[in-house]
Coordinates of C-alpha atoms and ligand atoms in Angstrom, one line a residue:
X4 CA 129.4 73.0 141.1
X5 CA 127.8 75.1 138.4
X6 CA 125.5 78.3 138.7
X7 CA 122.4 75.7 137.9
X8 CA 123.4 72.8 139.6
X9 CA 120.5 70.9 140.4
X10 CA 117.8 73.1 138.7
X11 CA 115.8 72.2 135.8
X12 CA 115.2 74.7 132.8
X13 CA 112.3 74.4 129.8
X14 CA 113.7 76.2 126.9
X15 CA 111.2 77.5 123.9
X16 CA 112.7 78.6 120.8
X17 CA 115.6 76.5 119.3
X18 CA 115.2 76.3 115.6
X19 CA 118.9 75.7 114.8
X20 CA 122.1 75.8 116.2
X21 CA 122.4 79.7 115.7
X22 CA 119.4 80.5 117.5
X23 CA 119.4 82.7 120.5
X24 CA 118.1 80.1 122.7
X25 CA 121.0 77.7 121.7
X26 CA 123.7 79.9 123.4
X27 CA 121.0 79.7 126.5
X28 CA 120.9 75.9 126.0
X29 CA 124.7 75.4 125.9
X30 CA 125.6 78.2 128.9
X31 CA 122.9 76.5 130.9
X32 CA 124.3 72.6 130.3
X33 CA 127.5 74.1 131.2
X34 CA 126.7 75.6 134.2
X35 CA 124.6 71.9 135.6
X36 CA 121.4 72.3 134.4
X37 CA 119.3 69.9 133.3
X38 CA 117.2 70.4 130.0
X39 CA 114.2 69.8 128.2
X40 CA 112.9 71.8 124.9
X41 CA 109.8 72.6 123.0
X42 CA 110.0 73.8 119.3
X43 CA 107.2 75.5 117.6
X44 CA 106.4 72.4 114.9
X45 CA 106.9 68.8 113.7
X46 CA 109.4 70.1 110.9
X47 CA 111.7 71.4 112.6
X48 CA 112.3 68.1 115.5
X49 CA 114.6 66.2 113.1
X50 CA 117.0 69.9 113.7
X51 CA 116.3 70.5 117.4
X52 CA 116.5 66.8 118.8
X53 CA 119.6 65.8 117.7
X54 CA 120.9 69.3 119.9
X55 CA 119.0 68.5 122.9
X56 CA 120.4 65.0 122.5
X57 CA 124.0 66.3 122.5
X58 CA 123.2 67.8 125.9
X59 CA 121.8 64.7 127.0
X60 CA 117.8 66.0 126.5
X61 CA 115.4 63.1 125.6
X62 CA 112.7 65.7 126.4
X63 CA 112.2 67.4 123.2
X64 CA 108.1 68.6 122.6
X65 CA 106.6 70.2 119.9
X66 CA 104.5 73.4 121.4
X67 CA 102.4 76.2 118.6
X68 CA 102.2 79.1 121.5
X69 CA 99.5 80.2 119.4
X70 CA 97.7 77.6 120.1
X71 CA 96.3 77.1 124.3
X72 CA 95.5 73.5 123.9
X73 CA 99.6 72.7 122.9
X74 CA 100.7 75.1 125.6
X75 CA 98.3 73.1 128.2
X76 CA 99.7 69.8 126.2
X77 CA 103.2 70.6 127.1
X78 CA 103.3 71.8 130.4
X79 CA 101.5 68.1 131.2
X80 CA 104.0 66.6 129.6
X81 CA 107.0 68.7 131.8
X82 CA 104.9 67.8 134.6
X83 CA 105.4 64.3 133.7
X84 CA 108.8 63.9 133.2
X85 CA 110.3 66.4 135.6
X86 CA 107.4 67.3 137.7
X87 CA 108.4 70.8 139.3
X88 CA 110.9 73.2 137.0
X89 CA 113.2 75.9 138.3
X90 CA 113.2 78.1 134.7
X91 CA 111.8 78.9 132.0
X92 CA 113.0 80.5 128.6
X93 CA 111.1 82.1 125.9
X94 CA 113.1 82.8 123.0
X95 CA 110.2 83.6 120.1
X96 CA 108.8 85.8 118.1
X97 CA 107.1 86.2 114.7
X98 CA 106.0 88.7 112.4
X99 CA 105.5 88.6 108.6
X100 CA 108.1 89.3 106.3
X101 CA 106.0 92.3 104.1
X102 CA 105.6 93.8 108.0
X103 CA 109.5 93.6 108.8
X104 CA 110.3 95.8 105.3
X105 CA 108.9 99.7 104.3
X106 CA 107.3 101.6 106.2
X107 CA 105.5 100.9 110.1
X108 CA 102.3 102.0 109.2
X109 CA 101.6 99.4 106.1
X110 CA 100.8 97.1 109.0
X111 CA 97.9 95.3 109.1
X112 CA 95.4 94.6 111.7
X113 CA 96.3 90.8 110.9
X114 CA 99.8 91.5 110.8
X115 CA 99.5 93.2 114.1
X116 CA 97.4 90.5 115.9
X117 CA 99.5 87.8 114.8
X118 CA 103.0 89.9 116.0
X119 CA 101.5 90.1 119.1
X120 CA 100.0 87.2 119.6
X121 CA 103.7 84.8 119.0
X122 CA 106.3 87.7 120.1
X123 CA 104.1 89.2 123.1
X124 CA 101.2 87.5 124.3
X125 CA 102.9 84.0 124.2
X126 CA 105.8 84.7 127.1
X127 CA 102.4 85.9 129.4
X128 CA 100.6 82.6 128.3
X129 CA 103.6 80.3 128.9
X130 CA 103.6 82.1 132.4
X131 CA 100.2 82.0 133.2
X132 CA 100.5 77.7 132.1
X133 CA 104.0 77.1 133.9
X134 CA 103.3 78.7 137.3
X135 CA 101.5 75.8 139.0
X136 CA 104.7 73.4 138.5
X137 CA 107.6 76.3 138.7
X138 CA 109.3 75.8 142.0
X139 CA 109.2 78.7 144.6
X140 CA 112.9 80.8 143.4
X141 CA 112.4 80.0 140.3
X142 CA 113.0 82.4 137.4
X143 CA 111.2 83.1 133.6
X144 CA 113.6 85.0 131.3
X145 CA 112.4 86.4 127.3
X146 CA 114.6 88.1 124.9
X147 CA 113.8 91.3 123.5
X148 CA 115.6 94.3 121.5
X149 CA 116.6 98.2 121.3
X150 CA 113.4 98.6 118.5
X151 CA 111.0 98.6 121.7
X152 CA 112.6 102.5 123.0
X153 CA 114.1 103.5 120.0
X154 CA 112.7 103.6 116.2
X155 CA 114.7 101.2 114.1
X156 CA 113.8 101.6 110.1
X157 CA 112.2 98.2 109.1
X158 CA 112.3 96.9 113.3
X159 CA 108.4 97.9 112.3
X160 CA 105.7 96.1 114.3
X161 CA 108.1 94.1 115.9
X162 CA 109.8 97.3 117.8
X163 CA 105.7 97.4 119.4
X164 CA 105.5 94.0 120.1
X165 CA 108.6 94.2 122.2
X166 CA 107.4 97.2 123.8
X167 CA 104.7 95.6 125.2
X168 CA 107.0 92.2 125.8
X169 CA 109.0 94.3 128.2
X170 CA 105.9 95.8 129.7
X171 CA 104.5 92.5 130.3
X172 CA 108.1 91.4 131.7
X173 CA 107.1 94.2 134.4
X174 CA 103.6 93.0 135.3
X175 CA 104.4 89.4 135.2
X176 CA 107.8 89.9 137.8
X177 CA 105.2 92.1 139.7
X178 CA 102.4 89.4 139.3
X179 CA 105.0 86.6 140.3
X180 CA 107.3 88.5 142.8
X181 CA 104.3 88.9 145.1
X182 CA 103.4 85.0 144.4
X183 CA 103.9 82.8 147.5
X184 CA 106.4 81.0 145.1
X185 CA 108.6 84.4 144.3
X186 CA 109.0 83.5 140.5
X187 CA 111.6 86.5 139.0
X188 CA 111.0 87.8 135.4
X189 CA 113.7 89.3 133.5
X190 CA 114.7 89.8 129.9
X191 CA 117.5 90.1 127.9
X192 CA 117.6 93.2 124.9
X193 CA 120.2 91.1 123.1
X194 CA 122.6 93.3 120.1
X195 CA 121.8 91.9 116.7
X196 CA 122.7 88.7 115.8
X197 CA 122.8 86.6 112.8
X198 CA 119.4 84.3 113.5
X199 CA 116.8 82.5 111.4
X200 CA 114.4 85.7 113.0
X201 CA 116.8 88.1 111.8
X202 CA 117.0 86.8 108.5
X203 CA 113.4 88.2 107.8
X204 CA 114.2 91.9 108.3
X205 CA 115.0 94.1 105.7
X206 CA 118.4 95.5 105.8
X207 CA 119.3 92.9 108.8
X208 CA 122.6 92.3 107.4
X209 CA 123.8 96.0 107.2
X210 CA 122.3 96.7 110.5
X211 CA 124.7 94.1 111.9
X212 CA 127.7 95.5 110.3
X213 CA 127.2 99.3 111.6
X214 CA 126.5 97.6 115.2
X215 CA 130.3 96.5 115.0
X216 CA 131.3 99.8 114.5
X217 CA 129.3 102.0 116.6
X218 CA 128.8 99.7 119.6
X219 CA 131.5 100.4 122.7
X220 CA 133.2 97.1 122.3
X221 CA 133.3 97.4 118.6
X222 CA 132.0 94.3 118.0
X223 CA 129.3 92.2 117.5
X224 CA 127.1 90.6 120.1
X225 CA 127.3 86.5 119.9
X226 CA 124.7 83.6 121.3
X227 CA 127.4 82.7 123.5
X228 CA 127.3 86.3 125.4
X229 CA 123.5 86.0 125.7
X230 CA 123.5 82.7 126.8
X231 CA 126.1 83.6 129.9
X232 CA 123.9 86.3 131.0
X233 CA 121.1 84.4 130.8
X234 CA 122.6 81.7 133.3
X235 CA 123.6 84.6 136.0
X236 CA 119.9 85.6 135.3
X237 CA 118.4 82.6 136.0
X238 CA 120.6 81.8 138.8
X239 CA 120.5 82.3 142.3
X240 CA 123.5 84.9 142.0
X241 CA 120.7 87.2 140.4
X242 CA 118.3 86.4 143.5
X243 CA 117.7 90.1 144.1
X244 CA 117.1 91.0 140.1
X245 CA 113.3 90.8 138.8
X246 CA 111.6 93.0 136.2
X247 CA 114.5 93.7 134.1
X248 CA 115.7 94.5 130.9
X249 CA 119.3 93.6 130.5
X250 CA 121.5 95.1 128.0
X251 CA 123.6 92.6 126.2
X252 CA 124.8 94.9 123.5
X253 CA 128.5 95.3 124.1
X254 CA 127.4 99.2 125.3
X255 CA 125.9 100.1 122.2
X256 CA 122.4 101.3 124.1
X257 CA 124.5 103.6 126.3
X258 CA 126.4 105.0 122.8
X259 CA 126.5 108.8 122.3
X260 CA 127.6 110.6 118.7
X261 CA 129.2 107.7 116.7
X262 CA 132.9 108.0 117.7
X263 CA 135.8 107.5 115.0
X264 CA 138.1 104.9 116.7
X265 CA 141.7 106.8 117.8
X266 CA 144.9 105.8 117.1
X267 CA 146.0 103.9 119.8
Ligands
LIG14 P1 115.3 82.1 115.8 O1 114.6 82.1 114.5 O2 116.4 81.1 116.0 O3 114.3 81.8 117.0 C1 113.0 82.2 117.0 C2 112.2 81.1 117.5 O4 110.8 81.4 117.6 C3 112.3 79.8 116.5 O5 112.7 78.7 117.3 C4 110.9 79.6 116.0 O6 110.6 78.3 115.8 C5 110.1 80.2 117.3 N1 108.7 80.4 116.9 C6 108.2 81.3 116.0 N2 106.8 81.1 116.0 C7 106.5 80.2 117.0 C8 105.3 79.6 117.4 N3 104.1 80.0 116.9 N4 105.3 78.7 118.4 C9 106.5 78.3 118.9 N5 107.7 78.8 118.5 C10 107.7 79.8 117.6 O7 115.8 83.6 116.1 P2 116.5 84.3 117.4 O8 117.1 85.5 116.9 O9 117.2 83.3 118.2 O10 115.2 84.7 118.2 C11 114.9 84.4 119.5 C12 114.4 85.6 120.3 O11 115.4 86.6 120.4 C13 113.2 86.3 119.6 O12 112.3 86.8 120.6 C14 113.9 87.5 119.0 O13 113.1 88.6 118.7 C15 114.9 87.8 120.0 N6 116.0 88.7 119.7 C16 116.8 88.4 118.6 C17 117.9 89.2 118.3 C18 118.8 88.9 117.1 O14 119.5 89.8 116.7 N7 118.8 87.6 116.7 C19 118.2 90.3 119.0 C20 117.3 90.6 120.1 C21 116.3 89.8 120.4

């Protein structure tokens, strides 16, 4: 028996086979799941259905969050083939390139609407759509990052849109946790990692480099770590966790000064 034997998870997000929601995908077939996805649009199928196939997926549904009448679309369409679902995963987020480079405040009330709107807004959206065919004890889970409590030079909007991801991560476990159904919300504040997303921040590549070397672990954080804690999340064993934001950082949140590694 795995964690998720005999629960059904919809995972939004896949773009590739580094994406965030990958490692997810893969923990969660391991553990017994079963899977369908939903990728943000037609170009990107022929690279998402041949990894839901090799998980043994035939549900595979294209879904713009930013657009209600796809969101309604697709939540018919997981009615359809699975009826009820146990969890569900949102692993997006979108911001301009010119917004993730200089300074914060070049943002623009476009830029700003539209990061909130894919990274924010979305996850309540997706919520708000899933609920009716979520199975009591189910469990929602989004991924978010340090740059919503701490400043991270060229993080930028997307720092504030994860701010108010993991507010809404609050409200919606509050929202859900006094539902008849008892839906949990929790999040992951994954370390940085080497995604499509990531690509589009300045400096991204450095950033991951230092994390190595100031992070408690001393190393970097992989898909594979976040997609284990996402299965205990979404699993009964985390049956008492809601509202959370869960460090998978290899301790570098918790990091004081910047510590020269000792001789051993
Ligand atoms: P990724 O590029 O693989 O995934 C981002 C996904 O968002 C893609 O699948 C993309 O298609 C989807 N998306 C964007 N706009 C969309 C839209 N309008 N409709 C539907 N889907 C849309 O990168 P990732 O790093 O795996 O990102 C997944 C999540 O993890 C994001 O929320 C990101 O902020 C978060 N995160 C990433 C890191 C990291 O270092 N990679 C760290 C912490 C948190």
């Amino acid at each position: 028996m795995g964690l998720l034997t005999g629960k059904t998870a919809l995972i939004f997000g896949v773009a590739n086979d580094h994406s965030i929601a990958w490692g997810i995908a893969q923990a969660f077939h391991r553990e017994g799941a079963t899977l369908g996805f939903s990728y943000a649009g037609e170009k990107l199928e022929r690279r998402v259905r041949p990894l839901a196939e090799s998980l043994g997926s035939t549900f595979v549904e294209p879904c713009d969050v930013g657009q209600d009448d796809d969101i309604a679309a697709v939540v018919e369409k997981t009615r359809a083939a699975f009826g009820e679902i146990d969890i569900l995963v949102h692993s997006i987020a979108f911001a301009g390139r010119d917004d993730l480079a200089g300074p914060y405040y070049s943002v623009s009330r476009a830029g700003f609407a539209l990061a909130m709107d894919i990274s924010v807004y979305s996850f309540t959206a997706l919520a708000k759509a899933y609920l009716p065919i979520m199975k009591p004890g189910g469990a929602m889970l989004t991924m978010t990052y340090l740059g919503s409590v701490r400043a991270v030079q060229h993080y930028n909007v997307m720092g504030v849109a994860k701010a108010a991801l993991e507010a809404s991560v609050r409200y919606l476990a509050l929202d859900l946790g006094t539902h008849a159904k008892k839906i949990r919300v929790n999040s992951i504040s994954a370390g940085p990692i080497r995604t499509l997303a990531v690509a589009g921040i300045a400096g991204s590549r450095q950033m991951i480099t230092e994390f190595a070397k100031a992070s408690l672990l001393r190393r970097n954080i992989t898909i594979e770590d976040v997609g284990n804690a996402a299965a205990y999340l979404c699993s009964d064993l985390a049956g008492g966790v809601t509202g959370e934001i869960h460090y998978v950082d290899a301790g570098y949140n918790v990091a004081g000064f910047p510590s020269p590694d000792e001789a051993a």
